Coordinates of C-alpha atoms and ligand atoms in Angstrom, one line a residue:
X1 CA 20.4 11.5 6.0
X2 CA 18.4 12.6 3.0
X3 CA 14.6 12.2 3.4
X4 CA 12.5 12.3 0.2
X5 CA 8.7 12.5 0.7
X6 CA 6.6 11.5 -2.3
X7 CA 2.9 11.4 -3.0
X8 CA 2.4 7.7 -3.2
X9 CA 4.0 4.2 -3.2
X10 CA 4.3 4.2 -7.0
X11 CA 6.4 7.4 -6.9
X12 CA 8.6 5.9 -4.2
X13 CA 9.3 2.8 -6.4
X14 CA 10.2 5.0 -9.4
X15 CA 12.4 7.3 -7.5
X16 CA 14.3 4.4 -5.9
X17 CA 14.6 2.5 -9.2
X18 CA 16.1 5.6 -10.9
X19 CA 18.8 5.6 -8.3
X20 CA 19.7 2.0 -9.1
X21 CA 19.6 2.6 -12.8
X22 CA 21.9 5.6 -12.5
X23 CA 24.3 3.5 -10.3
X24 CA 24.4 0.7 -12.9
X25 CA 24.8 3.2 -15.8
X26 CA 27.8 4.7 -14.0
X27 CA 29.3 1.4 -13.1
X28 CA 28.2 -1.6 -15.1
X29 CA 29.7 -4.1 -12.6
X30 CA 28.0 -2.6 -9.6
X31 CA 27.6 -4.7 -6.5
X32 CA 24.0 -4.4 -5.3
X33 CA 22.7 -5.2 -1.9
X34 CA 19.1 -6.4 -2.3
X35 CA 16.1 -6.8 0.0
X36 CA 12.9 -8.8 0.1
X37 CA 9.5 -8.0 1.6
X38 CA 6.5 -6.3 0.0
X39 CA 7.9 -2.9 -0.4
X40 CA 10.8 -3.5 -2.9
X41 CA 8.5 -5.5 -5.3
X42 CA 7.3 -2.3 -7.1
X43 CA 10.9 -1.1 -7.4
X44 CA 11.9 -4.4 -8.9
X45 CA 9.0 -4.1 -11.4
X46 CA 10.4 -0.7 -12.4
X47 CA 13.9 -2.2 -12.9
X48 CA 12.4 -5.1 -15.0
X49 CA 10.5 -2.5 -17.1
X50 CA 13.7 -0.4 -17.6
X51 CA 15.6 -3.6 -18.6
X52 CA 12.9 -4.4 -21.2
X53 CA 13.2 -0.9 -22.6
X54 CA 17.0 -1.4 -22.9
X55 CA 17.6 1.3 -20.3
X56 CA 19.7 -0.9 -18.1
X57 CA 21.6 -4.1 -18.3
X58 CA 22.5 -6.4 -15.4
X59 CA 24.9 -8.6 -17.3
X60 CA 27.9 -7.4 -15.2
X61 CA 26.1 -6.8 -12.0
X62 CA 26.5 -8.9 -8.9
X63 CA 24.3 -8.9 -5.8
X64 CA 24.1 -9.9 -2.2
X65 CA 20.7 -10.3 -0.4
X66 CA 20.3 -9.1 3.1
X67 CA 18.9 -12.2 4.7
X68 CA 17.3 -15.6 4.4
X69 CA 15.3 -17.8 6.7
X70 CA 17.3 -20.4 8.5
X71 CA 15.9 -23.9 7.7
X72 CA 14.7 -23.2 4.2
X73 CA 16.6 -24.2 1.1
X74 CA 16.6 -21.9 -1.9
X75 CA 14.1 -24.2 -3.6
X76 CA 11.4 -23.6 -0.9
X77 CA 8.7 -21.4 -2.2
X78 CA 9.0 -19.1 0.9
X79 CA 12.7 -18.8 0.7
X80 CA 14.1 -15.4 -0.1
X81 CA 16.2 -16.9 -2.9
X82 CA 12.9 -18.1 -4.5
X83 CA 11.4 -14.6 -4.0
X84 CA 14.4 -12.9 -5.7
X85 CA 14.3 -15.2 -8.7
X86 CA 10.5 -14.6 -9.1
X87 CA 10.5 -10.9 -8.4
X88 CA 13.7 -9.9 -10.3
X89 CA 16.4 -12.3 -11.4
X90 CA 14.2 -14.4 -13.8
X91 CA 13.2 -11.2 -15.7
X92 CA 16.5 -9.5 -16.2
X93 CA 19.9 -10.4 -17.8
X94 CA 21.7 -10.9 -14.5
X95 CA 24.0 -14.0 -14.2
X96 CA 22.4 -15.9 -11.3
X97 CA 25.8 -17.3 -10.4
X98 CA 26.6 -13.7 -9.4
X99 CA 23.5 -13.3 -7.1
X100 CA 24.1 -14.4 -3.6
X101 CA 21.5 -15.0 -0.9
X102 CA 22.6 -16.3 2.5
X103 CA 22.3 -20.1 2.5
X104 CA 19.3 -21.0 4.7
X105 CA 20.2 -24.7 4.4
X106 CA 23.8 -24.3 5.4
X107 CA 25.1 -27.3 7.3
X108 CA 27.1 -25.0 9.6
X109 CA 25.4 -21.6 9.6
X110 CA 28.1 -20.0 11.7
X111 CA 30.7 -20.8 9.1
X112 CA 28.3 -19.8 6.3
X113 CA 27.8 -16.3 7.9
X114 CA 31.6 -15.8 8.1
X115 CA 31.9 -16.9 4.4
X116 CA 29.2 -14.5 3.4
X117 CA 31.0 -11.6 4.9
X118 CA 34.3 -12.7 3.3
X119 CA 32.6 -12.9 -0.1
X120 CA 31.2 -9.4 0.2
X121 CA 34.7 -8.1 1.1
X122 CA 36.2 -10.0 -1.9
X123 CA 33.6 -8.4 -4.2
X124 CA 35.0 -5.0 -3.3
X125 CA 32.0 -4.2 -1.1
X126 CA 28.4 -3.3 -1.8
X127 CA 28.0 -0.2 -3.9
X128 CA 24.3 0.4 -3.1
X129 CA 22.2 -1.3 -0.5
X130 CA 18.4 -1.4 -0.8
X131 CA 16.4 -1.7 2.5
X132 CA 12.9 -2.0 3.6
X133 CA 12.1 -1.4 7.3
X134 CA 10.0 -3.4 9.7
X135 CA 7.3 -1.8 11.9
X136 CA 9.7 -2.4 14.8
X137 CA 12.6 -0.6 12.9
X138 CA 14.4 -3.7 11.8
X139 CA 16.6 -3.6 8.7
X140 CA 17.3 -7.0 7.2
X141 CA 16.5 -9.3 10.1
X142 CA 18.4 -7.1 12.6
X143 CA 15.6 -7.0 15.2
X144 CA 15.5 -4.5 18.0
X145 CA 18.4 -5.1 20.4
X146 CA 20.8 -6.0 17.6
X147 CA 24.3 -4.7 18.1
X148 CA 24.9 -1.6 15.9
X149 CA 28.3 -3.1 15.0
X150 CA 26.9 -6.6 14.2
X151 CA 28.1 -8.6 11.2
X152 CA 26.3 -11.4 9.2
X153 CA 25.0 -13.9 11.8
X154 CA 22.2 -16.1 12.9
X155 CA 19.4 -13.9 14.4
X156 CA 16.2 -14.9 16.3
X157 CA 13.1 -13.3 14.9
X158 CA 10.7 -11.4 17.2
X159 CA 7.1 -12.5 17.5
X160 CA 6.1 -9.2 15.8
X161 CA 8.2 -10.1 12.7
X162 CA 7.0 -13.7 12.7
X163 CA 3.4 -12.4 12.8
X164 CA 4.0 -9.8 10.1
X165 CA 5.4 -12.5 7.8
X166 CA 2.9 -15.2 8.6
X167 CA 0.8 -13.9 5.7
X168 CA 3.2 -15.5 3.2
X169 CA 3.0 -19.0 4.8
X170 CA 0.1 -21.4 4.3
X171 CA -1.9 -22.4 7.4
X172 CA 0.1 -25.1 9.2
X173 CA 3.2 -24.6 7.1
X174 CA 6.6 -24.6 8.9
X175 CA 7.6 -20.9 9.4
X176 CA 11.2 -20.4 10.5
X177 CA 11.9 -18.5 13.7
X178 CA 15.6 -18.0 12.9
X179 CA 17.4 -16.2 10.1
X180 CA 20.8 -15.5 8.7
X181 CA 21.1 -11.7 8.2
X182 CA 23.8 -9.2 7.3
X183 CA 24.6 -7.2 10.4
X184 CA 24.0 -3.5 10.9
X185 CA 27.8 -3.1 10.7
X186 CA 27.8 -4.9 7.4
X187 CA 25.0 -2.6 6.1
X188 CA 26.7 0.5 7.2
X189 CA 29.7 -0.4 5.1
X190 CA 27.7 -0.2 1.9
X191 CA 28.8 2.9 -0.1
X192 CA 25.2 4.1 -0.5
X193 CA 22.0 3.1 1.2
X194 CA 18.4 3.4 -0.1
X195 CA 15.6 2.7 2.3
X196 CA 12.0 2.6 1.2
X197 CA 8.9 2.7 3.3
X198 CA 5.3 3.2 2.4
X199 CA 2.1 3.1 4.4
X200 CA 0.9 4.4 7.7
X201 CA 2.1 1.3 9.6
X202 CA 5.7 2.3 9.0
X203 CA 5.2 5.9 10.2
X204 CA 6.4 5.3 13.8
X205 CA 9.5 3.4 12.6
X206 CA 10.4 6.2 10.2
X207 CA 10.1 8.8 13.0
X208 CA 12.3 6.7 15.2
X209 CA 14.8 6.2 12.4
X210 CA 15.0 9.9 11.3
X211 CA 14.2 11.9 14.4
X212 CA 14.9 9.5 17.3
X213 CA 18.1 8.7 19.2
X214 CA 20.5 6.2 17.7
X215 CA 19.6 3.1 19.6
X216 CA 19.6 -0.7 19.2
X217 CA 15.9 -0.5 19.9
X218 CA 15.4 0.9 16.4
X219 CA 18.1 -0.7 14.3
X220 CA 17.5 1.6 11.3
X221 CA 18.4 4.6 13.5
X222 CA 22.1 3.5 13.0
X223 CA 21.7 4.8 9.5
X224 CA 22.2 8.3 11.0
X225 CA 25.8 7.4 11.0
X226 CA 25.9 6.5 7.4
X227 CA 27.4 9.2 5.0
X228 CA 25.1 8.5 2.1
X229 CA 21.6 7.3 3.0
X230 CA 18.4 8.3 1.3
X231 CA 15.1 7.5 2.9
X232 CA 12.3 7.5 0.3
X233 CA 8.8 7.5 1.8
X234 CA 5.2 8.2 0.8
X235 CA 3.0 10.7 2.6
X236 CA 1.5 8.0 4.9
X237 CA 4.9 6.8 6.1
X238 CA 5.9 10.4 6.6
X239 CA 2.8 11.3 8.5
X240 CA 4.4 11.5 11.9
X241 CA 7.5 13.4 10.9
X242 CA 7.8 16.8 12.5
X243 CA 9.9 18.5 9.9
X244 CA 8.2 17.4 6.7
X245 CA 8.3 20.9 5.1
X246 CA 12.0 21.2 5.7
X247 CA 12.7 17.8 4.0
X248 CA 10.6 18.9 1.0
X249 CA 12.5 22.1 0.8
X250 CA 15.9 20.3 0.9
X251 CA 14.7 18.0 -1.9
X252 CA 13.7 20.9 -4.1
X253 CA 17.1 22.5 -3.5
X254 CA 18.8 19.2 -4.3
X255 CA 16.8 18.8 -7.5
X256 CA 17.8 22.4 -8.5
X257 CA 21.4 21.7 -7.8
X258 CA 21.4 18.4 -9.7
X259 CA 19.8 20.0 -12.8
X260 CA 22.2 22.9 -12.8
X261 CA 25.2 20.4 -12.6
X262 CA 23.7 18.4 -15.4
X263 CA 23.8 21.5 -17.7
Ligands
LIG1 P1 7.7 -5.2 4.1 O1 8.9 -5.7 5.0 O2 8.3 -4.5 2.9 O3 7.0 -6.4 3.7 O4 6.8 -4.3 4.9 C1 9.9 -4.8 5.3 C2 10.9 -5.4 6.2 O5 10.5 -6.2 7.1 O6 12.1 -5.2 6.1

């Protein structure tokens, strides 16, 4: 896996956004895999900015979000559908009919999970998947102990994740304990994966992902199997990595190679 260590969170967002802009420039009808959480917000702001500057158009793009709370409809202010509309879709020229988020209010969630997988397949597959990472190493809502071959399914949230996300819910407001999430197997089928992490509270999860054994205890470690994953992190999230200098060296070499190929 490629690990890119940058000075700060703003640089992480820019670097990540550039990868998405390049992807859409190369393939106007790209299929994006999108993520919620605090970390992707700055990247979405960069994409909106690039759209406003006519650098990128989403008119032919389609998207699949990683996950949704089970029990919340898309109209609920804490739903991930609502989040995506507010943070990205309402500000770019994407056709919202082409943006899919797992249906948190599905009558039969088991069938809905199966249909979500089918729709991804029918789209031709995800070209590029954006990921955040939980402090416990989760990707999407694939909590520790998730099967590394898992597909879209209903997943029970850990208390740690419920506590981490409680900040978004008002006191006394219903906070779901279940979700629908793409599986790790689903994520591994994306052609390219871009994982962002910033801040010291992600440092242990990043060590476990990059340097640890591949284990269901750290779902993101499964990305070691993926042929084209880039992990973009700030200094704080990189602080526990042993081989930071080597990763910086690789990135400098990659940059040199890319600029020589562009000539
Ligand atoms: P965060 O969440 O970006 O809000 O830290 C990441 C995640 O849980 O995937």
